[in-house]
Every structure is written in structure tokens, then in C-alpha cells.
mmCIF file of C-alpha atoms in Angstrom:
data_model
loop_
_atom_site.group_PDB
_atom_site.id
_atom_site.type_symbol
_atom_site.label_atom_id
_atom_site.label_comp_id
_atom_site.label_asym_id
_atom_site.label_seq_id
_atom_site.Cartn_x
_atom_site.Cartn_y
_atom_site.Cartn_z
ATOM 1 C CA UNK H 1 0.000 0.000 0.000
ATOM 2 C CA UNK H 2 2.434 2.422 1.032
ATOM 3 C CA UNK H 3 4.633 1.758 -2.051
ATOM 4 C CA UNK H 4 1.731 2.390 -4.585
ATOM 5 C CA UNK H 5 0.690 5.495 -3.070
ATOM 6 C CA UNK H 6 4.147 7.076 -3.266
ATOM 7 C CA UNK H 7 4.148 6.351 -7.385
ATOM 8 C CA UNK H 8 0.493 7.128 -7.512
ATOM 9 C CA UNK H 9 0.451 10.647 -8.041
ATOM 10 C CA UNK H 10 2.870 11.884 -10.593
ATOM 11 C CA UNK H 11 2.993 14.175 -13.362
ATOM 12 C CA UNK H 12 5.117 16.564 -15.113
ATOM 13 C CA UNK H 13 4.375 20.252 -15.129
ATOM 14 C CA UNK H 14 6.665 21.805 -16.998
ATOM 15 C CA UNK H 15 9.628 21.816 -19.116
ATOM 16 C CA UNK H 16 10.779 24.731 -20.791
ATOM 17 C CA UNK H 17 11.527 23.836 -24.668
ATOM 18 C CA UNK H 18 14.078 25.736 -27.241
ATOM 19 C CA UNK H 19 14.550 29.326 -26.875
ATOM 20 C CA UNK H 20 12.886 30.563 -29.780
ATOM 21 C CA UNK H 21 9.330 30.462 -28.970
ATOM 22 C CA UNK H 22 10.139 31.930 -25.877
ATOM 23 C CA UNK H 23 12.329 34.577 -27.264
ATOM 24 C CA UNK H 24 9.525 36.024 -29.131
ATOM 25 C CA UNK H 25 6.797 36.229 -25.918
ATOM 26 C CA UNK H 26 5.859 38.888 -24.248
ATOM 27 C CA UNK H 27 8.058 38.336 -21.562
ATOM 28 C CA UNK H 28 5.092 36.768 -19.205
ATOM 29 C CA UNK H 29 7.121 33.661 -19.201
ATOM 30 C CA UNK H 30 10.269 35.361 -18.478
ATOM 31 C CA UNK H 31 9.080 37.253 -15.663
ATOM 32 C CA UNK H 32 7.120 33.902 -14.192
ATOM 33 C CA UNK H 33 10.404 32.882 -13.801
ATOM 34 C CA UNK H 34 11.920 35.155 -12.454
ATOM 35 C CA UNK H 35 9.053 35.714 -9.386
ATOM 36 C CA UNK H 36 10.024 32.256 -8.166
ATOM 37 C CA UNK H 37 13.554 31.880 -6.807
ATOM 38 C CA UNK H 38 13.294 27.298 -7.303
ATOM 39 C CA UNK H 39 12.386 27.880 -11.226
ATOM 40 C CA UNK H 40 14.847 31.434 -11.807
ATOM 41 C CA UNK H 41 17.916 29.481 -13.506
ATOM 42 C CA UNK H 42 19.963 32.497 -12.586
ATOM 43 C CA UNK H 43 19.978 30.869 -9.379
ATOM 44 C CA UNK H 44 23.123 28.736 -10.383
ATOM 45 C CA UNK H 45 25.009 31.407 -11.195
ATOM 46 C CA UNK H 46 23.697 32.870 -7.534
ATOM 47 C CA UNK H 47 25.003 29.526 -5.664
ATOM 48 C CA UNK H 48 28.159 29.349 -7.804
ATOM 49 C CA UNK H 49 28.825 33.098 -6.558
ATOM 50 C CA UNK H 50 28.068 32.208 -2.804
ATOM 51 C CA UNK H 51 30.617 29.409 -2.915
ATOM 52 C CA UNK H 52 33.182 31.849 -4.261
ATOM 53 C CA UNK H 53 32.278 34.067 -1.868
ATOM 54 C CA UNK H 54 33.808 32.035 0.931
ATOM 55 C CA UNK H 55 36.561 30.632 -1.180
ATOM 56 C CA UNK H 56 40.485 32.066 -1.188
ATOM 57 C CA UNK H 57 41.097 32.385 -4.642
ATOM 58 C CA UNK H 58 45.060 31.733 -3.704
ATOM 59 C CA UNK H 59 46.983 30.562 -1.134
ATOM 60 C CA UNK H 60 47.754 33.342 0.598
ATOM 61 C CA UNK H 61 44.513 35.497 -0.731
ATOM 62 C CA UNK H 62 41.997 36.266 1.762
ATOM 63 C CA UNK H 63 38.433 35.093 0.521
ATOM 64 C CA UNK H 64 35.845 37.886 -0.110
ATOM 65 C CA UNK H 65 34.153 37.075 3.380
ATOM 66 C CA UNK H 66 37.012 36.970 4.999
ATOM 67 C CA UNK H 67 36.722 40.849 4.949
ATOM 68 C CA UNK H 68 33.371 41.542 4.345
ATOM 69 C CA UNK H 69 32.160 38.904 6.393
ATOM 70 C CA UNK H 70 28.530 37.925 5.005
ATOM 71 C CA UNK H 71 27.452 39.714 2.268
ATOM 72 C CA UNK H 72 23.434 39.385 3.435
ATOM 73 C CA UNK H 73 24.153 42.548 5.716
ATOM 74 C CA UNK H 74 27.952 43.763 4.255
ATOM 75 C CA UNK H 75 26.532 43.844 0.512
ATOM 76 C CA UNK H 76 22.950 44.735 1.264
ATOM 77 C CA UNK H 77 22.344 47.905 -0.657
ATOM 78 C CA UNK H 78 25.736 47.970 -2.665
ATOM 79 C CA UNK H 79 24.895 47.317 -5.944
ATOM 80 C CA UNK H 80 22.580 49.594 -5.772
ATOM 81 C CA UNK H 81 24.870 51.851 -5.468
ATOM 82 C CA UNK H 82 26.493 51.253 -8.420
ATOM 83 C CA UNK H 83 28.448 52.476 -11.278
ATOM 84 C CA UNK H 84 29.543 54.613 -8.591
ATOM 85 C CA UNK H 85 31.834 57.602 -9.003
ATOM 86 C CA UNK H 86 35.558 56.715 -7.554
ATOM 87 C CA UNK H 87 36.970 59.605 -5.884
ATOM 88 C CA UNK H 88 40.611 58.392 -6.327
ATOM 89 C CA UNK H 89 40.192 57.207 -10.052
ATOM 90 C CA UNK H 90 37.899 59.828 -11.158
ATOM 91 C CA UNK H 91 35.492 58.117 -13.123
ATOM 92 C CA UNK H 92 32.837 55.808 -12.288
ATOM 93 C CA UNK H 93 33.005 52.184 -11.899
ATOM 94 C CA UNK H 94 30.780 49.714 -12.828
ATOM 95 C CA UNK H 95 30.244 46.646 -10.171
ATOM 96 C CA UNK H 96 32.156 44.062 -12.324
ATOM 97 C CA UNK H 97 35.077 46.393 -12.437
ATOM 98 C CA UNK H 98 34.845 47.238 -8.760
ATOM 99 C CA UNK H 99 34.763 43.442 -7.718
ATOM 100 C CA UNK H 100 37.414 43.160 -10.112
ATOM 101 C CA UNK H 101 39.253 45.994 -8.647
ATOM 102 C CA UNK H 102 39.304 44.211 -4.913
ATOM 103 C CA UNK H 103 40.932 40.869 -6.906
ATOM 104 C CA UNK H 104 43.709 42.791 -8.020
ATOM 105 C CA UNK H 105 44.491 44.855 -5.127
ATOM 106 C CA UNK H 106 43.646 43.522 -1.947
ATOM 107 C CA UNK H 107 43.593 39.422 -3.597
ATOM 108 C CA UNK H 108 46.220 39.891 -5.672
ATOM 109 C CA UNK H 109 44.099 37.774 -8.383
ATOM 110 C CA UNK H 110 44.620 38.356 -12.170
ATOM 111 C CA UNK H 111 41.437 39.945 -12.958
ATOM 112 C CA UNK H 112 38.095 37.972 -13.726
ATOM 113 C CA UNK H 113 37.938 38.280 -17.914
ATOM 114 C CA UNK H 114 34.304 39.768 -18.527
ATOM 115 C CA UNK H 115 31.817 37.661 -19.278
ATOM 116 C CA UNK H 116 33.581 34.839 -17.451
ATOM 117 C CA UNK H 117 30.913 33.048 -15.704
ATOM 118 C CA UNK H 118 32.781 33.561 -12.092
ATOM 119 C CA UNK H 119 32.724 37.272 -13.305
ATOM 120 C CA UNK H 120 28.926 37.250 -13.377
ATOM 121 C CA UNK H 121 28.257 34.707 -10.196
ATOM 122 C CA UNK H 122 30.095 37.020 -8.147
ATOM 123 C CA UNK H 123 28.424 39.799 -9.442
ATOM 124 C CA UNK H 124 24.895 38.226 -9.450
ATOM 125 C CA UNK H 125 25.526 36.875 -5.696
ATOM 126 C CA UNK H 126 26.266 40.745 -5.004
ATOM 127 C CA UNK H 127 23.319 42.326 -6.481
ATOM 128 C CA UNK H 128 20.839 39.223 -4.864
ATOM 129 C CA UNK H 129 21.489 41.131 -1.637
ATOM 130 C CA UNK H 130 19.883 44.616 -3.151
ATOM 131 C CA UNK H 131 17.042 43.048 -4.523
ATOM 132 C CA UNK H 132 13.747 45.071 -3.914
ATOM 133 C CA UNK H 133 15.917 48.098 -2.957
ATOM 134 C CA UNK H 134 15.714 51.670 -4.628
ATOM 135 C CA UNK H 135 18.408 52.379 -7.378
ATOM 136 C CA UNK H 136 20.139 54.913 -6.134
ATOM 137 C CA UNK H 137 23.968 55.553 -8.467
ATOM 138 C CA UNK H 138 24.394 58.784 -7.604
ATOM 139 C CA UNK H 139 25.532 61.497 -10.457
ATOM 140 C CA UNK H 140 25.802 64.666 -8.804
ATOM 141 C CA UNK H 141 29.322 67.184 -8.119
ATOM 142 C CA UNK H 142 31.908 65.196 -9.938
ATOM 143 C CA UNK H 143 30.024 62.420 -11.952
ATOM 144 C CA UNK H 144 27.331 64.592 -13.497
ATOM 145 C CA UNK H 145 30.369 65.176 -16.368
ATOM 146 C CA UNK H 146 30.035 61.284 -16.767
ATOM 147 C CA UNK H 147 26.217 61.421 -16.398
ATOM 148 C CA UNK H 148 26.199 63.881 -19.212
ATOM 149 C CA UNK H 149 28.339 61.676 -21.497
ATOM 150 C CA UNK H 150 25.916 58.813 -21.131
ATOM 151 C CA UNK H 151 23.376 61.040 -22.016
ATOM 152 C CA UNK H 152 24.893 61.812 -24.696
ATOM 153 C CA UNK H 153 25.925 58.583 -26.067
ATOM 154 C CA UNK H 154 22.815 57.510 -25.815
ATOM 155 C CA UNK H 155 21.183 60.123 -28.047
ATOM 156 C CA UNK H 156 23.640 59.469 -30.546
ATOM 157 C CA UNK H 157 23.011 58.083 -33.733
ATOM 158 C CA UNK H 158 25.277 55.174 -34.522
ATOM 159 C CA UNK H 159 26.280 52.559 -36.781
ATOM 160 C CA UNK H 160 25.364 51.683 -40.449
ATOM 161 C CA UNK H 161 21.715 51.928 -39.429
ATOM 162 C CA UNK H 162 21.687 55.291 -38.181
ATOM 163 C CA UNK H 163 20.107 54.570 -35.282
ATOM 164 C CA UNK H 164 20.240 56.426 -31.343
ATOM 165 C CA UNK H 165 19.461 54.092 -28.333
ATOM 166 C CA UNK H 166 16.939 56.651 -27.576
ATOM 167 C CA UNK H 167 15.436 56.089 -30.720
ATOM 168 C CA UNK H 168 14.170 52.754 -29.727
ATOM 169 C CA UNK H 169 14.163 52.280 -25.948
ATOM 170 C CA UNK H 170 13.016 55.649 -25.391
ATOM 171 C CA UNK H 171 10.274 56.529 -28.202
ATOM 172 C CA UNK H 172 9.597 52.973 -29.411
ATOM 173 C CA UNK H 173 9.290 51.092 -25.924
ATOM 174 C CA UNK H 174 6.524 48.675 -26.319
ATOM 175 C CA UNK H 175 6.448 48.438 -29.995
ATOM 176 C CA UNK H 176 7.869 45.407 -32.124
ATOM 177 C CA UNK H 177 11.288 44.630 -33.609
ATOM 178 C CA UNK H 178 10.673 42.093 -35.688
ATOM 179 C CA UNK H 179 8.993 39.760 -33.639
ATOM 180 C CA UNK H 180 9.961 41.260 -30.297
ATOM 181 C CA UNK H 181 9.206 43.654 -27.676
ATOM 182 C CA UNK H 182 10.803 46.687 -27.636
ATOM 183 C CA UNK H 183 12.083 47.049 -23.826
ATOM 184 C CA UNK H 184 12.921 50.125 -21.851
ATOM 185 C CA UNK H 185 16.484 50.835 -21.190
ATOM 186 C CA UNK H 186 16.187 49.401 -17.563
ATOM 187 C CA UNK H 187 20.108 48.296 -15.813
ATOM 188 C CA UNK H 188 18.333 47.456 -12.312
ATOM 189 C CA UNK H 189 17.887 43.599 -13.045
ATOM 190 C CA UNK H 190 21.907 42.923 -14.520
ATOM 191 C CA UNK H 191 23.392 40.239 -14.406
ATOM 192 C CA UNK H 192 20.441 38.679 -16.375
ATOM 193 C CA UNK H 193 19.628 35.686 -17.657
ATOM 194 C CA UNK H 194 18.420 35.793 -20.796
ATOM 195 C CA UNK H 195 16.293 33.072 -22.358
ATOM 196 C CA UNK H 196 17.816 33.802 -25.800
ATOM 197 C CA UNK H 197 20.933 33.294 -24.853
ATOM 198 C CA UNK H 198 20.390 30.116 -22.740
ATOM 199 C CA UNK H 199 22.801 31.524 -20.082
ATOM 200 C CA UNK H 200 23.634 34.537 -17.635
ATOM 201 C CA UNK H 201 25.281 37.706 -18.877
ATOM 202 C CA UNK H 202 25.922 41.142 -18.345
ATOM 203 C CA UNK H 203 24.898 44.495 -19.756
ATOM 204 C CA UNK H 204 28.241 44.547 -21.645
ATOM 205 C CA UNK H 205 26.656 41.650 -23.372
ATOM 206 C CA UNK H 206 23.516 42.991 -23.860
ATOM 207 C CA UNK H 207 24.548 46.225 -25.073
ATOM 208 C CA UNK H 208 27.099 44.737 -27.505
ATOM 209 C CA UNK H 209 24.078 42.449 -28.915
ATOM 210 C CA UNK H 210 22.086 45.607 -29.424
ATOM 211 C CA UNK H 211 24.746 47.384 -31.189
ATOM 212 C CA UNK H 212 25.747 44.661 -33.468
ATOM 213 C CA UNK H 213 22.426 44.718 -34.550
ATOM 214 C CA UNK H 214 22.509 48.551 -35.331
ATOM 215 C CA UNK H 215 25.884 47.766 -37.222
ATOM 216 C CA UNK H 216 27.934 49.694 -35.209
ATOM 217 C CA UNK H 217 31.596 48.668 -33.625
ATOM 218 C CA UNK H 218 30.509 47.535 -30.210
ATOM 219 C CA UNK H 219 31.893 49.052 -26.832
ATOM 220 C CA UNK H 220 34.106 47.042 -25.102
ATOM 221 C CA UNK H 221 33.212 46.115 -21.591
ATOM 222 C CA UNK H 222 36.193 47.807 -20.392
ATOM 223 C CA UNK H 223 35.425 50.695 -22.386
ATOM 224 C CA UNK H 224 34.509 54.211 -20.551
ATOM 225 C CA UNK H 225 31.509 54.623 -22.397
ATOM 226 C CA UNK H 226 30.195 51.389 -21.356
ATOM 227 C CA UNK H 227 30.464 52.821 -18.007
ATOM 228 C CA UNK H 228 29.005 55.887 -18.922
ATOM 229 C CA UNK H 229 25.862 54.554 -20.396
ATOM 230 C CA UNK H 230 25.251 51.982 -17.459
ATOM 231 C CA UNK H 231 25.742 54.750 -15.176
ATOM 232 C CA UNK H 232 23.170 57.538 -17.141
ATOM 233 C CA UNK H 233 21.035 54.344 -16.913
ATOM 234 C CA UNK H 234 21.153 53.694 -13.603
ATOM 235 C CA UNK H 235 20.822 57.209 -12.375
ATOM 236 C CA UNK H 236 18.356 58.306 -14.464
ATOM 237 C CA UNK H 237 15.677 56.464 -13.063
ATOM 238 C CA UNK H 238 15.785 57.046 -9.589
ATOM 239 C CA UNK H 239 12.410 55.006 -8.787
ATOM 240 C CA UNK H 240 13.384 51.932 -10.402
ATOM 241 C CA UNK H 241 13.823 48.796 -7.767
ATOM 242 C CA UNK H 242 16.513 46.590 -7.724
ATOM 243 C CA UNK H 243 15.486 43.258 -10.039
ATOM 244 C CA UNK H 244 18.839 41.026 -9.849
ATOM 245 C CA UNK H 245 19.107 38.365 -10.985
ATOM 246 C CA UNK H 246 16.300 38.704 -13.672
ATOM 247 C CA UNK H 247 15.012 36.928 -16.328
ATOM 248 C CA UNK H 248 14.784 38.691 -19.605
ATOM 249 C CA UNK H 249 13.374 36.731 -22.889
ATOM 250 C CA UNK R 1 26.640 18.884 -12.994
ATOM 251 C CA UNK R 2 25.299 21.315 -10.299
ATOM 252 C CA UNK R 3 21.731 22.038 -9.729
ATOM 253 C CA UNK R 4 18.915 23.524 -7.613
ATOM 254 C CA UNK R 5 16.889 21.410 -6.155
ATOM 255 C CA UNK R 6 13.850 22.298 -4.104
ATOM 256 C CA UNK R 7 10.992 20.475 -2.162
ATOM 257 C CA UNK R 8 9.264 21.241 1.083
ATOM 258 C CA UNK R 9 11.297 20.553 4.250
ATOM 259 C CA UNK R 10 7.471 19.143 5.494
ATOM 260 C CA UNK R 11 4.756 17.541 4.283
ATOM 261 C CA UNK R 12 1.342 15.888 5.779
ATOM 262 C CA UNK R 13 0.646 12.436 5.122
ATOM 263 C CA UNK R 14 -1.411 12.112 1.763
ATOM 264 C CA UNK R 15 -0.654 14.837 0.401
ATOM 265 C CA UNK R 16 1.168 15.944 -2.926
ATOM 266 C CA UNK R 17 4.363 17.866 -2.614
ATOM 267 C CA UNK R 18 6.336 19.545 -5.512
ATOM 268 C CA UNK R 19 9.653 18.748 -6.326
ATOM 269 C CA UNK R 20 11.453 21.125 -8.382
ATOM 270 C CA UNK R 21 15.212 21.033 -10.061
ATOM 271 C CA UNK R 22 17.104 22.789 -12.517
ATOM 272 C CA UNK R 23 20.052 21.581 -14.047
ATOM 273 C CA UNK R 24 22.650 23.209 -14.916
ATOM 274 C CA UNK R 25 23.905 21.568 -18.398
ATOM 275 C CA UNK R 26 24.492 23.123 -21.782
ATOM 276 C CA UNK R 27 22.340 20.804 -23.639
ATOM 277 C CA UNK R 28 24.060 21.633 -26.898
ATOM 278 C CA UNK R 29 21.727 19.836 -29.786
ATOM 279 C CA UNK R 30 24.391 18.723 -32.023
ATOM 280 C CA UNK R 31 22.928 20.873 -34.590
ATOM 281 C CA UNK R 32 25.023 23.676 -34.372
ATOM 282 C CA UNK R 33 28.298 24.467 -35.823
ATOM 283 C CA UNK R 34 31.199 26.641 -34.514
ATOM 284 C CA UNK R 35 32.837 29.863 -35.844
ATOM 285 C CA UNK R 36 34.646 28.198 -37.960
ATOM 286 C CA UNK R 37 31.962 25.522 -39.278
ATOM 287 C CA UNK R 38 33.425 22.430 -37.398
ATOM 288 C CA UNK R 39 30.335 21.018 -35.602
ATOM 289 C CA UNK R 40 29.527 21.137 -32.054
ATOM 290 C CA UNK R 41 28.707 18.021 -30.612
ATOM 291 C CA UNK R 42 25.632 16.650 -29.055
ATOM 292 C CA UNK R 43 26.221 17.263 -25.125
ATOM 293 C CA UNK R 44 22.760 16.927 -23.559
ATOM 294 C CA UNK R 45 21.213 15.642 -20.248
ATOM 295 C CA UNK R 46 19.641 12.153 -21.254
ATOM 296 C CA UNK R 47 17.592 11.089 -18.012
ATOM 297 C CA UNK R 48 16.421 12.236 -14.735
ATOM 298 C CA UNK R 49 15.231 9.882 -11.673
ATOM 299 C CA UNK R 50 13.515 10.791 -8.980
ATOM 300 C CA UNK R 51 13.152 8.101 -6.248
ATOM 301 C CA UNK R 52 11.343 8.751 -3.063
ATOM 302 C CA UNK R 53 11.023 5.898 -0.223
ATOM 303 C CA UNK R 54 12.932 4.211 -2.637
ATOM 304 C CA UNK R 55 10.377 3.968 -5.050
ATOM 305 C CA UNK R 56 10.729 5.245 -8.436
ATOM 306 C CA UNK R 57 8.206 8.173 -8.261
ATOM 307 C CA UNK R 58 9.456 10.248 -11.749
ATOM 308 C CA UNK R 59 10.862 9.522 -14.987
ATOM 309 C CA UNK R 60 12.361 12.020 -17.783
ATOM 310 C CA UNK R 61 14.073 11.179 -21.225
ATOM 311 C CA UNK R 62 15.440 14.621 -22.946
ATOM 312 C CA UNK R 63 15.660 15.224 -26.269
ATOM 313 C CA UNK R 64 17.960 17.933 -27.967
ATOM 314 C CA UNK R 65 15.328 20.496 -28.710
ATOM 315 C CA UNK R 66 15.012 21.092 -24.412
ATOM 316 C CA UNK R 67 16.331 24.212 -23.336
ATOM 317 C CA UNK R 68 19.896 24.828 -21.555
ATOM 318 C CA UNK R 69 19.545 24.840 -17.773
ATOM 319 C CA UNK R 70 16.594 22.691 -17.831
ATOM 320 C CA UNK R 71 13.564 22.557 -15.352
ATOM 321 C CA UNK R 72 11.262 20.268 -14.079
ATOM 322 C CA UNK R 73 8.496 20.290 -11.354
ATOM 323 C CA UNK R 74 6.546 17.200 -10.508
ATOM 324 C CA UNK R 75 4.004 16.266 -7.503
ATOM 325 C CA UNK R 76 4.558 12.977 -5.331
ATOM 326 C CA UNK R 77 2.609 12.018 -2.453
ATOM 327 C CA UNK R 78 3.500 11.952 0.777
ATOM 328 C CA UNK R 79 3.583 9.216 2.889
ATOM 329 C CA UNK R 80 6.003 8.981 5.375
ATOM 330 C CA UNK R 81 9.682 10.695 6.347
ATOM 331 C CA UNK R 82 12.456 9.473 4.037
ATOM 332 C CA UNK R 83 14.443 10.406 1.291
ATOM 333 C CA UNK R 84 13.721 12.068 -1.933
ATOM 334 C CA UNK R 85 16.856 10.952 -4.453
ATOM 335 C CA UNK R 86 17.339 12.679 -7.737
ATOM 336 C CA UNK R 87 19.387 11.316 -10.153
ATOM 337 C CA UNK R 88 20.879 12.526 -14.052
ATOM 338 C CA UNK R 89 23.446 11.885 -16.129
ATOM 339 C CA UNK R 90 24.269 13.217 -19.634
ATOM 340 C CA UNK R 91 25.409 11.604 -22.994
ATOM 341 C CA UNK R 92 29.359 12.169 -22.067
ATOM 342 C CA UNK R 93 28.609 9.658 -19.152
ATOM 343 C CA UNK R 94 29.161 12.378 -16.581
ATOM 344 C CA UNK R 95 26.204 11.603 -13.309
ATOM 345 C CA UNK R 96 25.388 13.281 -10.417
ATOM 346 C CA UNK R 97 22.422 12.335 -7.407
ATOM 347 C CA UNK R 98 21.329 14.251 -4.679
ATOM 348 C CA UNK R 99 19.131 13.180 -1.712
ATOM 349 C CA UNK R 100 17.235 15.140 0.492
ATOM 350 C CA UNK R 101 14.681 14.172 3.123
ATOM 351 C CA UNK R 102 11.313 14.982 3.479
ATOM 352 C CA UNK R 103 9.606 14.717 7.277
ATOM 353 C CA UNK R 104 5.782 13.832 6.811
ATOM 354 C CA UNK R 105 3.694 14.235 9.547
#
């Protein structure tokens, strides 16, 4: 009896098939996902950045917690934060670069390559413990020069298409390229995990998709005007809440 | 082959709980070619097992047109405290199993 009632009552409720059918949604599917933390599969790059977390990348590197302890109250807020004006660089940094800044200075790590999927754990670990918080990159005194050059690379017509970021995620949000959604330019969910790309990436990534499709050279990650246009994002929007790690279609 | 695995820490006796997972696997098709044409070859998860009470309570074959990462939620029914054991492996032989327990009251 008892074995028959334990394979009784079984049946399968969902597997999520190819990308392109969801790629073209409305991003109801996407978001689904993303509301429940057991079916978000950004969650793996979440546990893969807790682990590193407590891990010494060398042998005589301190681990991330062995500093800032654990990063539910030391990180809460932070990447919120963020691209955040450095006062002793002068220029913004983004989050990546800043985590990547404490590997090479106080780890004495070679720096995580972007896009490497450590890179993005550690980063997606980092914003988890903002979620639901305020955006709040700040681009007053120094960093409203930076601000401004966001601003204006994003109102700037580029590549063989001729084509403004503005243009699109500004005028057009809503409306259809192609088959999909245009979205509004919104930074407070990244790292995402994007169903088209079957994997977790960054805005770097996202923004170099966009611009390949305008036919323009792409920024580089490292690039200051990547920098600059995550951090007019960020700031412009001052009401936006904290989304990472989201799922985008 | 990591994953995320989730089920209730408790359940009452008779009732269904839901087991969730999501592996985290490529699941190239075998379809697709690299930058320079050579193909890419079929890397995919090939079965999942769920036992509970050390019956076999869930069965999945994958095929190559299943999504990277991929998820699955299923119901058993409760029936007493024991162990709920999932199991995979992939076409390259690699395997991986994770038990957790489930207290029914």
C-alpha cells in the first residue's frame, strides 16, 4: 500500500523547450520565472557566486568574506549603489570592475575576464542582496560630467543603421522589432539571464548584442563609455527597484 | 553537474508535494556548428530519476530540442519521512544524485 501510493500521483508540469518560442513572448514567461527563486535558472550562477564568496582564490589570498564577512548585511544595498563615481580614479566604476578591482588589489588575483561566468556569479551573488531596494547611483558634483556623457551617447546616432538608443528604448518602448518587444532601457535587473541566450550575462553583453544589430563597432566592456551609459542608466531612473538576478526573454 | 533542487522541508501524510530542479547543463543539440563551421557536438542531459522511499516516483528522457539549464516540477505524495533521491546523467557519461529528506507528519 504504502509503495503504490508514493508512485500514484505523478505528473510533469513543466519543461521549458528551445529558446525561440520563448524569445519572441511577451516576456510573461520570463518574468514567471523570475518571481520564483526554485524555477529562476539564474539561481546557479547565484550559488556558484556564494561558494566563491567564501573561497580564497590563492593561497595566501583572503576570501571575499574573509573581509566583508557575510554579504546578506555587508553587501545589502551595494549594488545599488552602483556604477559609482571613484573619488581616487575619477570616473565611475561599474560593479564588475569594482569586484574586479578588490581581486587585483587587496587578492592579488589576475582579474576575472568579462563575461567569465565567475565574473557574473560574483556579481549576481552581489546584487541578490539589493534586490527590492531603490536604485540609487548617484551622479551629482563630480560624476554629473560622466552622467552627461551617457546622455549623450545615448542620443547618438550610430552605426550603419543610423540609429540612437533613444530612438528605440526611449520613443519605441513597447512596440515590435521584428517579432519582439521593444524594452525600456532598464540596468536594475543585470546580471540577467536571458532566455535567448540560454545563459547569464551582463549588460556589456547585452549592449554589444544591441549594437551589433545597429551595425555599429561595439563598446568594449572595459570601455569608458560602457560605463558611462550603465551609469546615465542607472541614475536616471531614480524610482526603479533593484530586479537582480532577472530573467529577460 | 550542479543544480537547484527544491521540495518542502514538510509535508502531511497524503498529500502531494512539488519537487522542483534545474540543471545546470548546456544541452548543446548537435545541430550547431562553430565559428569556424566544425560542428559542435551533441552534449545533452539524457535522463532524470527521482526516487522517493525508494520507489521510483518520476521519470524524464530529454531530447535535444530542451532548453539549456533545464527545469522540471513534478508532484509525489506523501507518505512517510524518508528520502527524496534525484538522479541525471548526460550523454558524455558524466552523473550526479542528490538526496534530500522529506519529514511527513
Amino acid at each position: 500500500m504504502i509503495k503504490s501510493s508514493a508512485i500514484a500521483f505523478v505528473f510533469l508540469v513543466l519543461v521549458l523547450v528551445g529558446s525561440g518560442v520563448l524569445a519572441q513572448g511577451r516576456g510573461d514567461d520570463a518574468r514567471a520565472m523570475q518571481a520564483d527563486d526554485a524555477a529562476n535558472p539564474a539561481f546557479l550562477w547565484v550559488k556558484r557566486g556564494e561558494d566563491l564568496w567564501h573561497v580564497r582564490p590563492g593561497p595566501d589570498a583572503k576570501a571575499c568574506a574573509d573581509c566583508h564577512g557575510a554579504a546578506e548585511a555587508s553587501m545589502r544595498g551595494v549594488s545599488a549603489r552602483y556604477p559609482r563615481y571613484e573619488e581616487n580614479l575619477r570616473r565611475p566604476l561599474a560593479l564588475d570592475q569594482k569586484i574586479d578591482q578588490c581581486r587585483t588589489e587587496r587578492q592579488n588575483q589576475p582579474r576575472l575576464t568579462p563575461e567569465n561566468d565567475d565574473a557574473i556569479a560574483l556579481a549576481a551573488y552581489v546584487g541578490l542582496q539589493s534586490r527590492g531596494m531603490p536604485a540609487t547611483a548617484n551622479s551629482d558634483g563630480p560624476s554629473a560630467a560622466y552622467f552627461e556623457g551617457g546622455r549623450r551617447l545615448y542620443e547618438t546616432r550610430m552605426g550603419q543603421l543610423n540609429l540612437s538608443c533613444a530612438q528605440c528604448h526611449d520613443r519605441l518602448v513597447g512596440e515590435r522589432l521584428g517579432g519582439s518587444i521593444i524594452p525600456p532601457a532598464r540596468v536594475a535587473g543585470y546580471p540577467i539571464y536571458r532566455l535567448d541566450w540560454q545563459g547569464m550575462g551582463s549588460f556589456a553583453r547585452r549592449l554589444r548584442g544591441c549594437m551589433i544589430g545597429i551595425r555599429a563597432e561595439p563598446f568594449l566592456p572595459d570601455s569608458s563609455e560602457r560605463v558611462m551609459l550603465e551609469f546615465y542608466l542607472a541614475a536616471r531612473e531614480k524610482d526603479i527597484v533593484i530586479e537582480t538576478p532577472a530573467v529577460r526573454p | 553537474m550542479r543544480a537547484l533542487i527544491n521540495i518542502p522541508k514538510t509535508a502531511k501524510q497524503g498529500e502531494a508535494f512539488e519537487i522542483k530542479i534545474i540543471i545546470s547543463h548546456p544541452m548543446e543539440t548537435g545541430h550547431r556548428a562553430d565559428d569556424v563551421g566544425k560542428p559542435i557536438p551533441r552534449h545533452i542531459v539524457k535522463e532524470l530519476i527521482c526516487h522517493y522511499l525508494g520507489d521510483e516516483v518520476f521519470r524524464a528522457e530529454l531530447h535535444p530540442a530542451i532548453s539549456a539549464n533545464p527545469y522540471f516540477s513534478f508532484f509525489a505524495l506523501a507518505d512517510r519521512t524518508g528520502p527524496v533521491v534525484l538522479s541525471w546523467s548526460d550523454d558524455k557519461g558524466a552523473r550526479a544524485e542528490e538526496s534530500m529528506t522529506i519529514s511527513v507528519e
